[in-house]
Amino acid sequence: MSDCIFCKIVAGQLPCSKVYEDDELLVFHDIHPFARVHLLIIPKAHIVSLAECTPEHERLLSRIMLLAPRLAKEHGLDSGFKTLVNTGRGGGQEVFHLHVHVFGGGDPVTHI
Ligand code: AMP
Ligand code: ZN
C-alpha cells in the first residue's frame, strides 16, 4: 500500500524507533506516547484493521497478543500494561494498518 505510513516504515522508507522485528511482525515506539512506554505491534503485511481479519489471520493475531506481555516485561512494565486496538473511524483508528498499542508506566492508565 503505497500511501500507508506503516507500510513505509516496514519498507524502511520512513524511520521508526524499532523494538522488535521478525519475519511477520514489527514493533516500534509510538511517536506520540500515551505513557512512559508506548509500543505499536504491527504485522508487516498490510491488513487494514481488525475488522478485515479472517480465520487465516488466527496465528498472526495470536503471535501479536503473545508478544505484548513479553515486550511489556522487557520494558519494565512489571505492574501491568494496557493493550488497545482502535478499529475503523468510529473506533478512533487513524492509521489504517492493523496495530496493537501496548502502553504503561508512570501513573496507572485508567482513562481509556
Ligand atoms: P490509531 O488511532 O490506533 O490509528 O493510532 C495510530 C498511532 O500511530 C497514534 O498513536 C500515532 O501517534 C502513531 N503514529 C503515527 N505515525 C507514526 C510514526 N511515524 N511512528 C510511530 N508512531 C506513529
Ligand atoms: Zn500498511
XYZ file of C-alpha atoms and ligand atoms in Angstrom:
136
model
C 0.000 0.000 0.000
C 1.933 2.984 -1.291
C 0.144 5.600 0.857
C 0.250 3.673 4.144
C 2.721 5.116 6.646
C 3.161 1.820 8.481
C 3.899 0.005 5.201
C 6.504 2.707 4.555
C 8.024 2.026 7.970
C 8.089 -1.718 7.197
C 9.774 -0.952 3.857
C 12.387 1.279 5.538
C 11.130 4.364 3.670
C 10.171 6.080 6.944
C 12.180 5.848 10.177
C 10.949 4.263 13.377
C 12.315 3.542 16.813
C 12.408 -0.223 16.427
C 11.919 -2.511 19.411
C 11.396 -5.920 17.810
C 11.263 -7.476 14.358
C 10.724 -10.914 12.913
C 9.560 -12.197 9.543
C 5.905 -11.285 10.213
C 5.868 -8.557 12.866
C 7.463 -5.196 13.584
C 7.291 -3.291 16.871
C 8.291 0.321 17.402
C 7.705 3.182 19.820
C 4.605 5.321 19.194
C 5.652 8.774 18.046
C 3.125 10.399 20.463
C 3.278 8.198 23.557
C 0.321 7.958 25.952
C 2.572 6.694 28.740
C 6.247 6.210 29.647
C 6.290 3.144 27.399
C 4.042 3.065 24.341
C 4.707 0.420 21.705
C 2.893 -0.389 18.479
C 2.899 -4.004 17.312
C 2.113 -4.304 13.609
C 2.018 -7.096 11.060
C 4.427 -6.482 8.188
C 1.656 -7.364 5.773
C -0.874 -4.625 5.097
C -4.102 -5.501 6.930
C -6.435 -2.506 7.234
C -7.878 -3.284 10.658
C -9.145 -5.987 12.969
C -12.402 -5.865 11.009
C -10.594 -7.213 7.941
C -9.111 -10.186 9.792
C -10.325 -13.674 8.932
C -9.592 -17.141 10.295
C -6.434 -17.182 8.165
C -5.048 -14.470 10.463
C -5.592 -16.511 13.609
C -1.952 -17.430 14.058
C -0.729 -13.896 13.311
C -3.151 -12.347 15.829
C -2.170 -14.878 18.433
C 1.514 -14.103 17.879
C 0.811 -10.369 18.330
C -1.068 -10.932 21.587
C 1.606 -13.232 22.983
C 4.331 -10.753 22.062
C 2.622 -7.938 24.007
C 3.317 -9.231 27.548
C 6.830 -10.279 26.600
C 7.758 -6.805 25.339
C 5.901 -5.135 28.218
C 8.053 -7.129 30.637
C 11.222 -6.284 28.710
C 10.303 -2.597 29.014
C 9.844 -2.783 32.767
C 6.049 -2.689 32.889
C 6.019 -5.028 35.869
C 2.844 -3.654 37.442
C 0.836 -4.058 34.255
C 0.103 -2.517 30.906
C -2.787 -1.713 28.617
C -3.474 -3.039 25.123
C -5.666 -1.156 22.668
C -6.851 -1.844 19.133
C -8.763 1.006 17.507
C -10.888 -0.315 14.656
C -12.411 1.917 11.990
C -13.131 5.628 12.133
C -15.856 5.062 14.726
C -13.305 3.238 16.846
C -10.820 6.089 16.681
C -8.474 4.434 14.197
C -6.228 6.968 12.463
C -3.686 4.736 10.759
C -5.423 2.126 8.629
C -2.836 -0.616 9.016
C -3.620 -3.014 11.858
C -1.712 -2.234 15.047
C -1.943 -3.105 18.709
C -0.992 -0.389 21.175
C 0.859 -1.610 24.282
C 1.432 1.062 26.879
C 2.017 1.706 30.543
C 4.417 3.076 33.092
C 4.029 6.085 35.308
C 0.554 6.648 36.739
C -1.935 3.815 36.198
C -3.607 4.229 32.806
C -7.302 4.176 33.632
C -8.870 6.689 31.246
C -9.037 4.657 28.028
P -4.707 4.761 15.982
O -5.583 5.871 16.441
O -4.929 3.498 16.762
O -4.800 4.529 14.483
O -3.251 5.200 16.356
C -2.234 5.430 15.458
C -0.998 5.685 16.273
O 0.100 5.734 15.382
C -1.017 7.006 17.057
O -0.851 6.723 18.445
C 0.158 7.769 16.472
O 0.860 8.520 17.442
C 1.016 6.653 15.903
N 1.883 7.044 14.797
C 1.524 7.712 13.679
N 2.582 7.878 12.870
C 3.630 7.292 13.482
C 5.004 7.111 13.147
N 5.529 7.591 12.004
N 5.799 6.455 14.026
C 5.295 5.980 15.178
N 4.004 6.100 15.548
C 3.181 6.752 14.714
Zn 0.075 -0.688 5.501
